[in-house]
Short mmCIF file of C-alpha atoms in Angstrom, two decimals:
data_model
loop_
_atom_site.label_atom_id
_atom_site.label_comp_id
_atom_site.label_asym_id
_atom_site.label_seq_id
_atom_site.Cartn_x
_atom_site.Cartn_y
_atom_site.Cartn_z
CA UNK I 101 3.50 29.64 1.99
CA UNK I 102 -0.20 29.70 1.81
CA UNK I 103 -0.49 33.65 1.59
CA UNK I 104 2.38 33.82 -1.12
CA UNK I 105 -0.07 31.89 -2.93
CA UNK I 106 1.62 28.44 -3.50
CA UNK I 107 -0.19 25.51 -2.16
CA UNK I 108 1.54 23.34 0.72
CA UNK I 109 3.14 19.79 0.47
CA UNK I 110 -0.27 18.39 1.97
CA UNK I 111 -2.68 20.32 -0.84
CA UNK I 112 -4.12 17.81 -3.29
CA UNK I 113 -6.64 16.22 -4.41
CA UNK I 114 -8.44 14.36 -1.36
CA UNK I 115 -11.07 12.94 -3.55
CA UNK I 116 -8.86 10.43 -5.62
CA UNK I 117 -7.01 8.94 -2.30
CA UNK I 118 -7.57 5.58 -1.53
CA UNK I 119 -9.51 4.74 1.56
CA UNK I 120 -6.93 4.28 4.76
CA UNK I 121 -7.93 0.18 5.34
CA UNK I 122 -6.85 -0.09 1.58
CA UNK I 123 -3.50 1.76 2.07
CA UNK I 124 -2.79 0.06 5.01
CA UNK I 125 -3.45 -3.34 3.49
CA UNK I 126 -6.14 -4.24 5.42
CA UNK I 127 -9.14 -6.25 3.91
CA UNK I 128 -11.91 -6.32 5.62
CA UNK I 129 -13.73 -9.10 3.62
CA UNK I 130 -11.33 -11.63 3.89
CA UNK I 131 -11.14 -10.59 7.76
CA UNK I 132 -14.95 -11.51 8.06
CA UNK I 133 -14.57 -14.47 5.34
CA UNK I 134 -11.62 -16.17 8.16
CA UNK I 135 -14.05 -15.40 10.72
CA UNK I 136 -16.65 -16.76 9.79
CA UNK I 137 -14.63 -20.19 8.34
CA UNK I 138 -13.50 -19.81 12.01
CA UNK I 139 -17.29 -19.86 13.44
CA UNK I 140 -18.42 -22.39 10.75
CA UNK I 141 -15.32 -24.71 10.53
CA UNK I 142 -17.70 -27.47 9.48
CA UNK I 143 -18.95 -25.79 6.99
CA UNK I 144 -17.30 -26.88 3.25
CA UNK I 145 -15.70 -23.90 1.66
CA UNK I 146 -17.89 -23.76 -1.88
CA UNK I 147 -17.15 -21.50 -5.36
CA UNK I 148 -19.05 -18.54 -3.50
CA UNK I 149 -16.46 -18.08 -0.88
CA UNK I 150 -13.12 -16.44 -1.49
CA UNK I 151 -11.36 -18.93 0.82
CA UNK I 152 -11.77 -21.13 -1.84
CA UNK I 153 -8.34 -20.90 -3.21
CA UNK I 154 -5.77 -21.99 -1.24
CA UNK I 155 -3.16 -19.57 -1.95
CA UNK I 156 -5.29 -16.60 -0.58
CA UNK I 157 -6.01 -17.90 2.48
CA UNK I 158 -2.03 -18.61 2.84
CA UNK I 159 -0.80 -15.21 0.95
CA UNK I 160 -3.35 -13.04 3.28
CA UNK I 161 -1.69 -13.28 6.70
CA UNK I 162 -3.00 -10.23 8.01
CA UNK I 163 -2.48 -9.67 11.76
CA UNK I 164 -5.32 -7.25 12.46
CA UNK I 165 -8.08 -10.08 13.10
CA UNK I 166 -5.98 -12.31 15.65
CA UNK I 167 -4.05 -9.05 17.26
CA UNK I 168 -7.66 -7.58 17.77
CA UNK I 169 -8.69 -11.01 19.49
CA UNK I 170 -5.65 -11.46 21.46
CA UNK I 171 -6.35 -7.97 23.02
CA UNK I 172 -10.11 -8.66 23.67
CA UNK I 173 -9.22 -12.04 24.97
CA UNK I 174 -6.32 -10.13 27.83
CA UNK I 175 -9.51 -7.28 28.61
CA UNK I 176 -11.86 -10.15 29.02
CA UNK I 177 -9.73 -11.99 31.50
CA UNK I 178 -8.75 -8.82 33.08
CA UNK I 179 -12.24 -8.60 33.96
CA UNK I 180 -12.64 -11.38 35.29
CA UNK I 181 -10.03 -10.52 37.87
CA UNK I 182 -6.80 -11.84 36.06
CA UNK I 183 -4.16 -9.89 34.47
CA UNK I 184 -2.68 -12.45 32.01
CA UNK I 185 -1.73 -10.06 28.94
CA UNK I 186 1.89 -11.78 29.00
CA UNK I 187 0.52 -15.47 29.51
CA UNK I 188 -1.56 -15.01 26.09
CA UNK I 189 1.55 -13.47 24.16
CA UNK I 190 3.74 -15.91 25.34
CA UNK I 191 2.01 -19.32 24.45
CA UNK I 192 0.77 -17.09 21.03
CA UNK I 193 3.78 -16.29 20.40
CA UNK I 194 5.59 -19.84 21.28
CA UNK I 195 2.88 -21.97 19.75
CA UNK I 196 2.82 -19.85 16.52
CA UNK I 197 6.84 -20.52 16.09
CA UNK I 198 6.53 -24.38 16.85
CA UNK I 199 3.64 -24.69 14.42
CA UNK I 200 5.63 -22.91 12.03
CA UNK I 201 8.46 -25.32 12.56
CA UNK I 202 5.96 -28.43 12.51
CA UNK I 203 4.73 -27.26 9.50
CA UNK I 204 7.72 -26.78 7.50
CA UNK I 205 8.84 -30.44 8.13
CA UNK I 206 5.50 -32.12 6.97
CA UNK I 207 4.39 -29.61 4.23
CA UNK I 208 6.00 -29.97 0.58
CA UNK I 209 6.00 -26.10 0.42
CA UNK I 210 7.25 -23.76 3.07
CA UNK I 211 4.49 -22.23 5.07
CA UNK I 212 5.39 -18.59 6.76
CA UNK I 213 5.29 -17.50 9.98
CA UNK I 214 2.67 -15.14 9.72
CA UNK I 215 0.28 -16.95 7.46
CA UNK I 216 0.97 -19.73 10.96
CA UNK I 217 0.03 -16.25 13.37
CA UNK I 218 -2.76 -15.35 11.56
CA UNK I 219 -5.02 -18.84 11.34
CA UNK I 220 -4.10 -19.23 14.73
CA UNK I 221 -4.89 -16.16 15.76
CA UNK I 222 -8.50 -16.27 14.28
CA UNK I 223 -8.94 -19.22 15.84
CA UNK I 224 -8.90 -17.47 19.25
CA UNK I 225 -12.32 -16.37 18.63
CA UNK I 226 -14.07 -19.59 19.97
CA UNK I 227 -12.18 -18.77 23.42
CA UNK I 228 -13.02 -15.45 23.77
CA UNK I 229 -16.51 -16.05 23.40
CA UNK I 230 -15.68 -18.75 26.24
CA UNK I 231 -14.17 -16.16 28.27
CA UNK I 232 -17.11 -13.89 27.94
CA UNK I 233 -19.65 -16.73 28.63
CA UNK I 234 -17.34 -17.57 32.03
CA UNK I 235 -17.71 -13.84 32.77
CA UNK I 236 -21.00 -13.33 32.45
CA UNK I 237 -22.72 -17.01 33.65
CA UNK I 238 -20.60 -19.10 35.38
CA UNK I 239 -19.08 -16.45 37.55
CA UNK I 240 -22.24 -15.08 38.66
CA UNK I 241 -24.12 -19.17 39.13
CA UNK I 242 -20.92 -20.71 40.12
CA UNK I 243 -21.30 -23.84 37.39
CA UNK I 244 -17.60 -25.32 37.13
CA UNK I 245 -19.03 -28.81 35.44
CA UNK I 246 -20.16 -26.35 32.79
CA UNK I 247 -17.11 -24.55 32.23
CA UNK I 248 -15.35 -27.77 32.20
CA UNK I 249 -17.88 -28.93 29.12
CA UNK I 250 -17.57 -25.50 27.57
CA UNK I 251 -14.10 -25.64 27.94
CA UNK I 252 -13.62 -29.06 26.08
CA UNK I 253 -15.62 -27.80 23.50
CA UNK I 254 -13.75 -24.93 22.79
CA UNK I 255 -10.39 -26.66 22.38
CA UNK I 256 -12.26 -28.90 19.80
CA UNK I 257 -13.83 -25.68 17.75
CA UNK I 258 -10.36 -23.51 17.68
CA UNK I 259 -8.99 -26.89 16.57
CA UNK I 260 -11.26 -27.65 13.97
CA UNK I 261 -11.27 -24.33 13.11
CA UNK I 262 -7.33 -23.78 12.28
CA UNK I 263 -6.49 -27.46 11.18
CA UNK I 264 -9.59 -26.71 8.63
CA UNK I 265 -7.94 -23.52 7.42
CA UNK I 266 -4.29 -24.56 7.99
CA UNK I 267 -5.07 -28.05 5.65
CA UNK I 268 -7.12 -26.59 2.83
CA UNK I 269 -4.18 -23.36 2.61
CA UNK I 270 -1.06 -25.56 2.87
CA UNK I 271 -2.93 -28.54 1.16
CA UNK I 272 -2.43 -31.03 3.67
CA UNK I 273 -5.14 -33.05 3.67
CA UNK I 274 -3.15 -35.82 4.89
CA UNK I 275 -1.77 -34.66 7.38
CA UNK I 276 -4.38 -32.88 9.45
CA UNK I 277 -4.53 -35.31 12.14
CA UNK I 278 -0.83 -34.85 12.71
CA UNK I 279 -1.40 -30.93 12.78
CA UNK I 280 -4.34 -30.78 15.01
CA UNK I 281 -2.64 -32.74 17.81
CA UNK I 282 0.16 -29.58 18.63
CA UNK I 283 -3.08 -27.18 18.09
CA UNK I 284 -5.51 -28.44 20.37
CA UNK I 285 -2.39 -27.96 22.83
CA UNK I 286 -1.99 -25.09 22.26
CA UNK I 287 -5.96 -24.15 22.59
CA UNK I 288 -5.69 -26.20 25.53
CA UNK I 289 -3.23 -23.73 27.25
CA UNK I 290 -5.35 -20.98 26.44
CA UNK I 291 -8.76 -22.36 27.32
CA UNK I 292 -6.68 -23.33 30.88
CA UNK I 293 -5.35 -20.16 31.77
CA UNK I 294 -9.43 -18.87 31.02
CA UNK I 295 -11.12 -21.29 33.08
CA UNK I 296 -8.69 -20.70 35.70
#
């Protein structure tokens, strides 16, 4: 076709296509806005911050984020001598569908599945940095009363972390005592099967 002289079904006009995150729907602002809500749970979410209306942070469930962490979190175990890839899909992929179902019966409005898989997904983040700091210290100085500490401290960040995000997107205010009880479960499977 090209030496007839008629351009080919791929010729066009490469300067006008959108970039390949955008066409794939993946944002990486919000993905750094949920990460750092996720590293800064404390930390009120304020008119400069796009998290600040609830419907975005529920609407965006992008999987990118917490498939990227799951996958860093199975490499750092696997260094660490353990090959527990299905361990950390299963108890991802059973707590996401219970806190789905827990979340339907208390919230007024339905919540999704993946909007669930997401949140709790970027709230992985505080136990992958525990998994690298049980790599790289206690490993090598032999310190288990410090991964113990560390290890209680994580569940209580990736708890803060997604009952934070999970009560200001569903608006549940009122009920975030009741949804942080199943997470830090959940975090406390994860954080087990790290430390262990």
């Amino acid at each position: 076709l090209g030496a007839s002289g008629q351009q080919g079904y791929f010729a066009g006009d490469f300067e006008n296509e959108p970039p390949l995150l955008e066409e794939l729907g993946i944002n990486v602002e919000h993905i750094l806005l949920k990460t750092k809500a996720v590293v800064l749970p404390s930390q009120r979410f304020n008119k400069n911050t796009a998290l600040t209306d609830p419907a975005l942070i529920v609407e965006d469930a992008d999987l990118a984020g917490p498939l990227a962490l799951a996958l860093t979190l199975g490499g750092e175990m696997l260094l660490a001598g353990k090959l527990q890839f299905g361990y950390i899909y299963g108890f991802g992929l059973f707590g996401c569908m219970a806190m789905t179902l827990i979340l339907n019966l208390m919230s007024p409005k339905a919540v999704s599945f993946w909007t669930v898989t997401s949140i709790l997904g970027y709230a992985l983040l505080p136990v992958n940095i525990l998994a690298l700091v049980k790599i790289v210290l206690v490993n090598i100085i032999q310190l288990n009363t410090l991964a113990r500490i560390l290890a209680v401290l994580t569940i209580l960040w990736s708890t803060t972390a997604s009952t934070r995000l999970l009560e200001v997107g569903c608006n549940m205010r009122n009920q975030r005592y009741l949804m942080a009880y199943p997470i830090a479960l959940l975090y406390s499977a994860f954080v087990l099967i790290t430390i262990f």
